[in-house]
């Protein structure tokens, strides 16, 4: 193999021994006019860490023959239709620079850009005339400049006369936060809008937990003991061989006086907040209690640089307090009937799950199937930090927290509740604003005292998402 090339350039190899199945992105056959008409190019991605820095290396190996099983799984003939720009479809690449540990732009430059260029696709500046987006083999590159960039981009999709009938594909280099920004930035879905004209989002998981991605790809990962692809390799495979499917979503409604809380804290320790909010759309989670508190209190520049480890670091402090959240919780069917109130007013954990996994190995809702459009509530009452940690560790063990039972301090049997529903109402009775934070897909909202968060399923999709073909089927 040749020496490593500069960033964003393929490392060439003719040695088939360098191929690792778990690193293969795709395979294509060389054209008959080339000097090796019967050979294949196998494109792989190798990820390494040196001195706490993540490095990406694209490998392109030319080999005379490939196992049929590999061809069946990874062979591509051409760029898929949803990545082909033209008069009826515009393709966008949206790089969220602040997601996760800040690797999105690096990944674009070192991996995605050269991959697209190798397939004949070139980037356009977002300031280019709209008509240029219809030129074949092009995509518009959007790099976020601030926290509002993704939502501002979403507001502009399909809102002009020139592209109101155009389909849009958005390759999103982000985490779950980018998806919720697209959901909430989109113009309301009109009754006449057909499903196939909804924007299609292809997620390359560069966030912290990447819950939506891991949950929608859970059935694709190989069984335990087999080498498995990294999340980014799997994301690239889906990008080039996936299929569109409606993305189920829910709506969370808030009372007057509710506001979105920013990550930055002022000098006196109080949180800053940006805007009042009446509702948010989500596709992953709505929570109150330990989970929402953990997301909020770990969302600082100091914690964020540690990636997913930030949650464990912040959790240690919260577990020492083991705050019992004063709230009422009511569940109901879609029409508001069959109202059921949980028989406790002190809670540790209240979490509405629209996905199975909050992290790749953290199975919060084991009964949830990819894109099944169902909401499930995971909940348990006030417990000490040791018991909370025991429950969380069981969730990491394949979702074994569901059904856990124990005897409380009053001698009564307690356990982890797990309920399917269509509408839930959570009323916070806390006096201290610190304990009135709810979380919608990573966005933190502070409710007023006595405020009610209502979460309900949505009947119509607002976006499509690219998933593995086995999931879409």
Short mmCIF file of N, CA and C in Angstrom, two decimals, residues 102-242:
data_model
loop_
_atom_site.label_atom_id
_atom_site.label_comp_id
_atom_site.label_asym_id
_atom_site.label_seq_id
_atom_site.Cartn_x
_atom_site.Cartn_y
_atom_site.Cartn_z
N UNK A 102 -17.77 17.75 17.19
CA UNK A 102 -17.32 18.68 16.16
C UNK A 102 -16.58 18.05 15.00
N UNK A 103 -16.92 16.80 14.65
CA UNK A 103 -16.22 16.10 13.58
C UNK A 103 -16.90 16.22 12.22
N UNK A 104 -18.06 16.85 12.16
CA UNK A 104 -18.85 16.82 10.92
C UNK A 104 -18.11 17.43 9.73
N UNK A 105 -17.52 18.59 9.90
CA UNK A 105 -16.83 19.24 8.79
C UNK A 105 -15.61 18.43 8.36
N UNK A 106 -14.90 17.90 9.31
CA UNK A 106 -13.74 17.07 9.01
C UNK A 106 -14.17 15.83 8.22
N UNK A 107 -15.26 15.21 8.63
CA UNK A 107 -15.74 14.03 7.95
C UNK A 107 -16.17 14.36 6.52
N UNK A 108 -16.79 15.51 6.36
CA UNK A 108 -17.18 15.91 5.00
C UNK A 108 -15.95 16.06 4.11
N UNK A 109 -14.96 16.78 4.59
CA UNK A 109 -13.79 17.06 3.76
C UNK A 109 -12.95 15.81 3.48
N UNK A 110 -12.83 14.93 4.47
CA UNK A 110 -11.95 13.77 4.33
C UNK A 110 -12.63 12.56 3.73
N UNK A 111 -13.96 12.48 3.85
CA UNK A 111 -14.65 11.26 3.44
C UNK A 111 -15.76 11.52 2.43
N UNK A 112 -16.78 12.28 2.84
CA UNK A 112 -17.95 12.41 1.98
C UNK A 112 -17.65 13.14 0.69
N UNK A 113 -16.94 14.26 0.76
CA UNK A 113 -16.65 15.03 -0.45
C UNK A 113 -15.88 14.20 -1.49
N UNK A 114 -14.78 13.52 -1.11
CA UNK A 114 -14.10 12.71 -2.13
C UNK A 114 -14.93 11.53 -2.62
N UNK A 115 -15.79 10.97 -1.77
CA UNK A 115 -16.67 9.89 -2.22
C UNK A 115 -17.63 10.38 -3.30
N UNK A 116 -18.22 11.55 -3.05
CA UNK A 116 -19.16 12.10 -4.03
C UNK A 116 -18.44 12.51 -5.31
N UNK A 117 -17.25 13.10 -5.16
CA UNK A 117 -16.48 13.49 -6.34
C UNK A 117 -16.12 12.27 -7.18
N UNK A 118 -15.80 11.16 -6.52
CA UNK A 118 -15.45 9.94 -7.26
C UNK A 118 -16.62 9.41 -8.06
N UNK A 119 -17.84 9.75 -7.63
CA UNK A 119 -19.03 9.35 -8.38
C UNK A 119 -19.50 10.46 -9.32
N UNK A 120 -18.64 11.47 -9.52
CA UNK A 120 -18.93 12.52 -10.49
C UNK A 120 -19.76 13.67 -9.99
N UNK A 121 -19.93 13.80 -8.65
CA UNK A 121 -20.77 14.86 -8.09
C UNK A 121 -19.92 16.01 -7.56
N UNK A 122 -20.33 17.24 -7.87
CA UNK A 122 -19.58 18.42 -7.44
C UNK A 122 -20.48 19.32 -6.60
N UNK A 123 -19.85 20.09 -5.70
CA UNK A 123 -20.58 20.93 -4.77
C UNK A 123 -20.87 22.30 -5.36
N UNK A 124 -22.05 22.83 -5.01
CA UNK A 124 -22.43 24.20 -5.35
C UNK A 124 -22.49 25.02 -4.07
N UNK A 125 -22.18 26.30 -4.19
CA UNK A 125 -22.31 27.21 -3.07
C UNK A 125 -23.79 27.49 -2.84
N UNK A 126 -24.24 27.62 -1.58
CA UNK A 126 -25.66 27.88 -1.33
C UNK A 126 -26.16 29.20 -1.91
N UNK A 127 -25.23 30.11 -2.24
CA UNK A 127 -25.63 31.39 -2.85
C UNK A 127 -25.89 31.26 -4.35
N UNK A 128 -25.61 30.08 -4.91
CA UNK A 128 -25.82 29.88 -6.35
C UNK A 128 -27.31 29.99 -6.67
N UNK A 129 -27.61 30.41 -7.91
CA UNK A 129 -29.00 30.53 -8.33
C UNK A 129 -29.71 29.19 -8.19
N UNK A 130 -31.00 29.26 -7.83
CA UNK A 130 -31.77 28.05 -7.60
C UNK A 130 -31.77 27.16 -8.84
N UNK A 131 -31.82 27.76 -10.03
CA UNK A 131 -31.87 26.95 -11.25
C UNK A 131 -30.63 26.08 -11.42
N UNK A 132 -29.49 26.50 -10.85
CA UNK A 132 -28.27 25.71 -10.97
C UNK A 132 -28.35 24.41 -10.18
N UNK A 133 -29.23 24.35 -9.19
CA UNK A 133 -29.38 23.13 -8.40
C UNK A 133 -30.01 22.01 -9.21
N UNK A 134 -30.56 22.36 -10.39
CA UNK A 134 -31.15 21.35 -11.26
C UNK A 134 -30.13 20.74 -12.21
N UNK A 135 -28.90 21.25 -12.18
CA UNK A 135 -27.85 20.70 -13.03
C UNK A 135 -27.49 19.29 -12.55
N UNK A 136 -27.44 18.31 -13.44
CA UNK A 136 -27.10 16.95 -13.02
C UNK A 136 -25.73 16.88 -12.35
N UNK A 137 -25.58 15.91 -11.45
CA UNK A 137 -24.31 15.63 -10.76
C UNK A 137 -23.83 16.78 -9.90
N UNK A 138 -24.77 17.49 -9.29
CA UNK A 138 -24.41 18.57 -8.36
C UNK A 138 -25.15 18.39 -7.04
N UNK A 139 -24.62 19.00 -6.02
CA UNK A 139 -25.32 19.12 -4.74
C UNK A 139 -24.95 20.47 -4.14
N UNK A 140 -25.84 21.01 -3.34
CA UNK A 140 -25.59 22.30 -2.68
C UNK A 140 -25.03 22.03 -1.29
N UNK A 141 -23.89 22.62 -1.00
CA UNK A 141 -23.22 22.44 0.28
C UNK A 141 -23.61 23.56 1.25
N UNK A 142 -24.14 23.16 2.41
CA UNK A 142 -24.51 24.11 3.46
C UNK A 142 -23.70 23.77 4.71
N UNK A 143 -22.93 24.72 5.21
CA UNK A 143 -22.16 24.54 6.44
C UNK A 143 -22.73 25.48 7.49
N UNK A 144 -23.15 24.93 8.62
CA UNK A 144 -23.82 25.75 9.63
C UNK A 144 -22.88 26.82 10.19
N UNK A 145 -23.46 27.98 10.45
CA UNK A 145 -22.71 29.10 11.01
C UNK A 145 -23.07 29.38 12.45
N UNK A 146 -24.27 28.94 12.86
CA UNK A 146 -24.72 29.16 14.23
C UNK A 146 -25.80 28.14 14.56
N UNK A 147 -26.37 28.27 15.76
CA UNK A 147 -27.35 27.29 16.24
C UNK A 147 -28.66 27.32 15.46
N UNK A 148 -28.90 28.42 14.72
CA UNK A 148 -30.15 28.54 13.98
C UNK A 148 -30.03 28.13 12.51
N UNK A 149 -28.85 27.76 12.07
CA UNK A 149 -28.62 27.52 10.64
C UNK A 149 -29.48 26.40 10.07
N UNK A 150 -29.61 25.28 10.80
CA UNK A 150 -30.36 24.14 10.28
C UNK A 150 -31.83 24.51 10.14
N UNK A 151 -32.38 25.18 11.14
CA UNK A 151 -33.80 25.55 11.08
C UNK A 151 -34.04 26.56 9.97
N UNK A 152 -33.14 27.48 9.79
CA UNK A 152 -33.29 28.46 8.71
C UNK A 152 -33.23 27.77 7.35
N UNK A 153 -32.35 26.79 7.22
CA UNK A 153 -32.28 26.02 5.98
C UNK A 153 -33.60 25.29 5.73
N UNK A 154 -34.15 24.69 6.78
CA UNK A 154 -35.40 23.93 6.63
C UNK A 154 -36.55 24.82 6.21
N UNK A 155 -36.58 26.05 6.72
CA UNK A 155 -37.66 26.96 6.35
C UNK A 155 -37.67 27.26 4.86
N UNK A 156 -36.51 27.19 4.23
CA UNK A 156 -36.42 27.54 2.82
C UNK A 156 -36.73 26.41 1.86
N UNK A 157 -36.92 25.19 2.39
CA UNK A 157 -37.17 24.05 1.49
C UNK A 157 -38.58 24.12 0.90
N UNK A 158 -38.66 24.20 -0.43
CA UNK A 158 -39.94 24.14 -1.11
C UNK A 158 -40.85 25.32 -0.89
N UNK A 159 -40.29 26.47 -0.49
CA UNK A 159 -41.14 27.63 -0.20
C UNK A 159 -41.20 28.63 -1.34
N UNK A 160 -40.40 28.45 -2.39
CA UNK A 160 -40.41 29.39 -3.51
C UNK A 160 -41.18 28.81 -4.68
N UNK A 161 -41.65 29.67 -5.56
CA UNK A 161 -42.41 29.22 -6.72
C UNK A 161 -41.56 28.31 -7.61
N UNK A 162 -40.24 28.60 -7.65
CA UNK A 162 -39.37 27.83 -8.55
C UNK A 162 -39.26 26.37 -8.13
N UNK A 163 -39.27 26.10 -6.83
CA UNK A 163 -39.02 24.71 -6.40
C UNK A 163 -40.14 24.13 -5.53
N UNK A 164 -41.34 24.69 -5.61
CA UNK A 164 -42.44 24.18 -4.78
C UNK A 164 -42.80 22.74 -5.13
N UNK A 165 -42.53 22.32 -6.36
CA UNK A 165 -42.82 20.95 -6.78
C UNK A 165 -41.58 20.07 -6.82
N UNK A 166 -40.46 20.59 -6.34
CA UNK A 166 -39.20 19.85 -6.38
C UNK A 166 -39.07 18.98 -5.14
N UNK A 167 -38.58 17.78 -5.33
CA UNK A 167 -38.23 16.94 -4.19
C UNK A 167 -36.84 17.32 -3.70
N UNK A 168 -36.63 17.18 -2.39
CA UNK A 168 -35.34 17.55 -1.80
C UNK A 168 -34.75 16.36 -1.04
N UNK A 169 -33.48 16.10 -1.30
CA UNK A 169 -32.72 15.14 -0.50
C UNK A 169 -31.71 15.91 0.33
N UNK A 170 -31.71 15.67 1.63
CA UNK A 170 -30.80 16.36 2.55
C UNK A 170 -29.89 15.33 3.20
N UNK A 171 -28.61 15.35 2.84
CA UNK A 171 -27.62 14.50 3.50
C UNK A 171 -27.16 15.28 4.73
N UNK A 172 -27.55 14.79 5.91
CA UNK A 172 -27.37 15.54 7.15
C UNK A 172 -26.22 14.96 7.97
N UNK A 173 -25.15 15.74 8.11
CA UNK A 173 -24.02 15.34 8.95
C UNK A 173 -24.24 15.94 10.32
N UNK A 174 -24.91 15.17 11.18
CA UNK A 174 -25.37 15.72 12.45
C UNK A 174 -25.81 14.57 13.34
N UNK A 175 -26.37 14.95 14.49
CA UNK A 175 -26.99 13.98 15.38
C UNK A 175 -28.49 14.19 15.40
N UNK A 176 -29.13 13.77 16.49
CA UNK A 176 -30.58 13.89 16.59
C UNK A 176 -31.04 15.35 16.59
N UNK A 177 -30.19 16.24 17.11
CA UNK A 177 -30.56 17.64 17.15
C UNK A 177 -30.80 18.22 15.77
N UNK A 178 -30.03 17.78 14.78
CA UNK A 178 -30.23 18.26 13.42
C UNK A 178 -31.56 17.83 12.85
N UNK A 179 -31.98 16.61 13.20
CA UNK A 179 -33.27 16.11 12.70
C UNK A 179 -34.42 16.91 13.30
N UNK A 180 -34.36 17.20 14.61
CA UNK A 180 -35.46 17.97 15.21
C UNK A 180 -35.50 19.39 14.66
N UNK A 181 -34.34 19.95 14.32
CA UNK A 181 -34.34 21.28 13.72
C UNK A 181 -35.00 21.26 12.34
N UNK A 182 -34.75 20.21 11.57
CA UNK A 182 -35.42 20.07 10.27
C UNK A 182 -36.93 19.88 10.46
N UNK A 183 -37.31 19.05 11.43
CA UNK A 183 -38.73 18.82 11.69
C UNK A 183 -39.45 20.12 12.03
N UNK A 184 -38.85 20.91 12.89
CA UNK A 184 -39.52 22.12 13.37
C UNK A 184 -39.33 23.32 12.46
N UNK A 185 -38.32 23.26 11.60
CA UNK A 185 -38.14 24.37 10.66
C UNK A 185 -38.99 24.24 9.43
N UNK A 186 -39.45 23.02 9.14
CA UNK A 186 -40.28 22.79 7.96
C UNK A 186 -41.59 23.54 8.05
N UNK A 187 -42.05 24.05 6.90
CA UNK A 187 -43.38 24.65 6.84
C UNK A 187 -44.42 23.57 7.14
N UNK A 188 -45.56 23.94 7.74
CA UNK A 188 -46.58 22.93 8.08
C UNK A 188 -46.97 22.10 6.87
N UNK A 189 -47.19 20.81 7.10
CA UNK A 189 -47.60 19.92 6.03
C UNK A 189 -49.05 20.20 5.65
N UNK A 190 -49.29 20.56 4.41
CA UNK A 190 -50.64 20.82 3.94
C UNK A 190 -51.35 19.50 3.65
N UNK A 191 -52.68 19.52 3.76
CA UNK A 191 -53.45 18.30 3.53
C UNK A 191 -53.29 17.74 2.15
N UNK A 192 -52.96 18.58 1.18
CA UNK A 192 -52.84 18.10 -0.19
C UNK A 192 -51.44 17.59 -0.51
N UNK A 193 -50.50 17.79 0.41
CA UNK A 193 -49.13 17.39 0.11
C UNK A 193 -49.00 15.87 0.17
N UNK A 194 -48.44 15.32 -0.87
CA UNK A 194 -48.31 13.86 -0.91
C UNK A 194 -47.01 13.45 -0.27
N UNK A 195 -46.99 12.20 0.21
CA UNK A 195 -45.86 11.72 0.98
C UNK A 195 -44.56 11.75 0.20
N UNK A 196 -44.60 11.42 -1.11
CA UNK A 196 -43.35 11.31 -1.85
C UNK A 196 -42.69 12.67 -2.06
N UNK A 197 -43.41 13.76 -1.78
CA UNK A 197 -42.81 15.08 -1.97
C UNK A 197 -42.24 15.64 -0.67
N UNK A 198 -42.29 14.89 0.40
CA UNK A 198 -41.67 15.33 1.64
C UNK A 198 -40.15 15.26 1.50
N UNK A 199 -39.42 16.18 2.12
CA UNK A 199 -37.95 16.10 2.08
C UNK A 199 -37.46 14.76 2.60
N UNK A 200 -36.43 14.24 1.96
CA UNK A 200 -35.80 12.98 2.36
C UNK A 200 -34.49 13.29 3.07
N UNK A 201 -34.36 12.80 4.30
CA UNK A 201 -33.17 13.07 5.12
C UNK A 201 -32.33 11.80 5.23
N UNK A 202 -31.07 11.91 4.85
CA UNK A 202 -30.11 10.81 5.01
C UNK A 202 -29.13 11.23 6.10
N UNK A 203 -29.19 10.55 7.24
CA UNK A 203 -28.38 10.94 8.40
C UNK A 203 -27.04 10.23 8.38
N UNK A 204 -25.98 11.00 8.46
CA UNK A 204 -24.65 10.46 8.75
C UNK A 204 -24.38 10.80 10.21
N UNK A 205 -24.36 9.79 11.10
CA UNK A 205 -24.44 10.02 12.55
C UNK A 205 -23.18 10.64 13.14
N UNK A 206 -23.21 11.95 13.34
CA UNK A 206 -22.07 12.66 13.90
C UNK A 206 -22.46 13.45 15.14
N UNK A 207 -23.52 12.98 15.81
CA UNK A 207 -23.93 13.59 17.06
C UNK A 207 -23.34 12.85 18.25
N UNK A 208 -23.99 12.98 19.39
CA UNK A 208 -23.51 12.34 20.62
C UNK A 208 -24.13 10.96 20.81
N UNK A 209 -25.46 10.89 20.92
CA UNK A 209 -26.11 9.60 21.11
C UNK A 209 -26.56 8.95 19.81
N UNK A 210 -26.96 9.78 18.83
CA UNK A 210 -27.42 9.29 17.52
C UNK A 210 -28.53 8.25 17.67
N UNK A 211 -29.52 8.58 18.50
CA UNK A 211 -30.58 7.63 18.83
C UNK A 211 -31.39 7.20 17.61
N UNK A 212 -31.79 8.15 16.79
CA UNK A 212 -32.61 7.82 15.63
C UNK A 212 -31.88 6.89 14.68
N UNK A 213 -30.61 7.18 14.42
CA UNK A 213 -29.83 6.35 13.51
C UNK A 213 -29.67 4.93 14.04
N UNK A 214 -29.25 4.81 15.29
CA UNK A 214 -29.00 3.48 15.85
C UNK A 214 -30.29 2.67 15.95
N UNK A 215 -31.39 3.33 16.28
CA UNK A 215 -32.66 2.61 16.40
C UNK A 215 -33.16 2.13 15.04
N UNK A 216 -32.98 2.95 14.02
CA UNK A 216 -33.47 2.56 12.69
C UNK A 216 -32.55 1.55 12.02
N UNK A 217 -31.32 1.39 12.53
CA UNK A 217 -30.37 0.42 11.95
C UNK A 217 -30.12 -0.77 12.88
N UNK A 218 -30.86 -0.87 13.94
CA UNK A 218 -30.60 -1.90 14.94
C UNK A 218 -30.67 -3.30 14.34
N UNK A 219 -31.64 -3.53 13.46
CA UNK A 219 -31.80 -4.86 12.88
C UNK A 219 -30.75 -5.17 11.83
N UNK A 220 -29.97 -4.16 11.42
CA UNK A 220 -28.96 -4.35 10.38
C UNK A 220 -27.63 -4.80 10.96
N UNK A 221 -27.34 -4.38 12.19
CA UNK A 221 -26.06 -4.72 12.80
C UNK A 221 -25.92 -6.23 12.95
N UNK A 222 -24.72 -6.77 12.74
CA UNK A 222 -24.52 -8.23 12.85
C UNK A 222 -24.69 -8.69 14.30
N UNK A 223 -24.86 -10.01 14.44
CA UNK A 223 -25.03 -10.59 15.76
C UNK A 223 -23.76 -10.43 16.59
N UNK A 224 -23.92 -10.49 17.90
CA UNK A 224 -22.78 -10.35 18.81
C UNK A 224 -21.70 -11.36 18.47
N UNK A 225 -20.46 -10.90 18.50
CA UNK A 225 -19.33 -11.76 18.20
C UNK A 225 -18.80 -11.58 16.80
N UNK A 226 -19.61 -11.01 15.91
CA UNK A 226 -19.17 -10.76 14.54
C UNK A 226 -18.65 -9.33 14.43
N UNK A 227 -17.62 -9.11 13.63
CA UNK A 227 -17.14 -7.74 13.43
C UNK A 227 -18.26 -6.88 12.85
N UNK A 228 -18.46 -5.72 13.40
CA UNK A 228 -19.55 -4.88 12.91
C UNK A 228 -19.00 -3.56 12.39
N UNK A 229 -19.70 -2.97 11.44
CA UNK A 229 -19.24 -1.69 10.89
C UNK A 229 -19.40 -0.58 11.91
N UNK A 230 -18.60 0.44 11.78
CA UNK A 230 -18.79 1.62 12.60
C UNK A 230 -20.09 2.29 12.19
N UNK A 231 -20.57 3.20 13.02
CA UNK A 231 -21.80 3.91 12.69
C UNK A 231 -21.66 4.70 11.40
N UNK A 232 -20.49 5.27 11.16
CA UNK A 232 -20.29 6.07 9.97
C UNK A 232 -20.19 5.21 8.71
N UNK A 233 -19.56 4.04 8.82
CA UNK A 233 -19.54 3.12 7.68
C UNK A 233 -20.96 2.69 7.34
N UNK A 234 -21.74 2.34 8.37
CA UNK A 234 -23.13 1.95 8.13
C UNK A 234 -23.92 3.10 7.53
N UNK A 235 -23.66 4.32 8.01
CA UNK A 235 -24.35 5.47 7.45
C UNK A 235 -24.04 5.68 5.98
N UNK A 236 -22.80 5.49 5.59
CA UNK A 236 -22.43 5.62 4.18
C UNK A 236 -23.03 4.50 3.33
N UNK A 237 -23.09 3.30 3.87
CA UNK A 237 -23.75 2.21 3.14
C UNK A 237 -25.20 2.56 2.85
N UNK A 238 -25.90 3.04 3.86
CA UNK A 238 -27.30 3.41 3.68
C UNK A 238 -27.43 4.57 2.70
N UNK A 239 -26.49 5.51 2.74
CA UNK A 239 -26.54 6.65 1.83
C UNK A 239 -26.54 6.21 0.37
N UNK A 240 -25.78 5.18 0.05
CA UNK A 240 -25.65 4.77 -1.35
C UNK A 240 -26.56 3.60 -1.74
N UNK A 241 -27.16 2.92 -0.75
CA UNK A 241 -27.98 1.74 -1.09
C UNK A 241 -29.31 1.72 -0.35
N UNK A 242 -29.69 2.81 0.32
CA UNK A 242 -30.87 2.80 1.17
C UNK A 242 -32.19 3.00 0.42
#
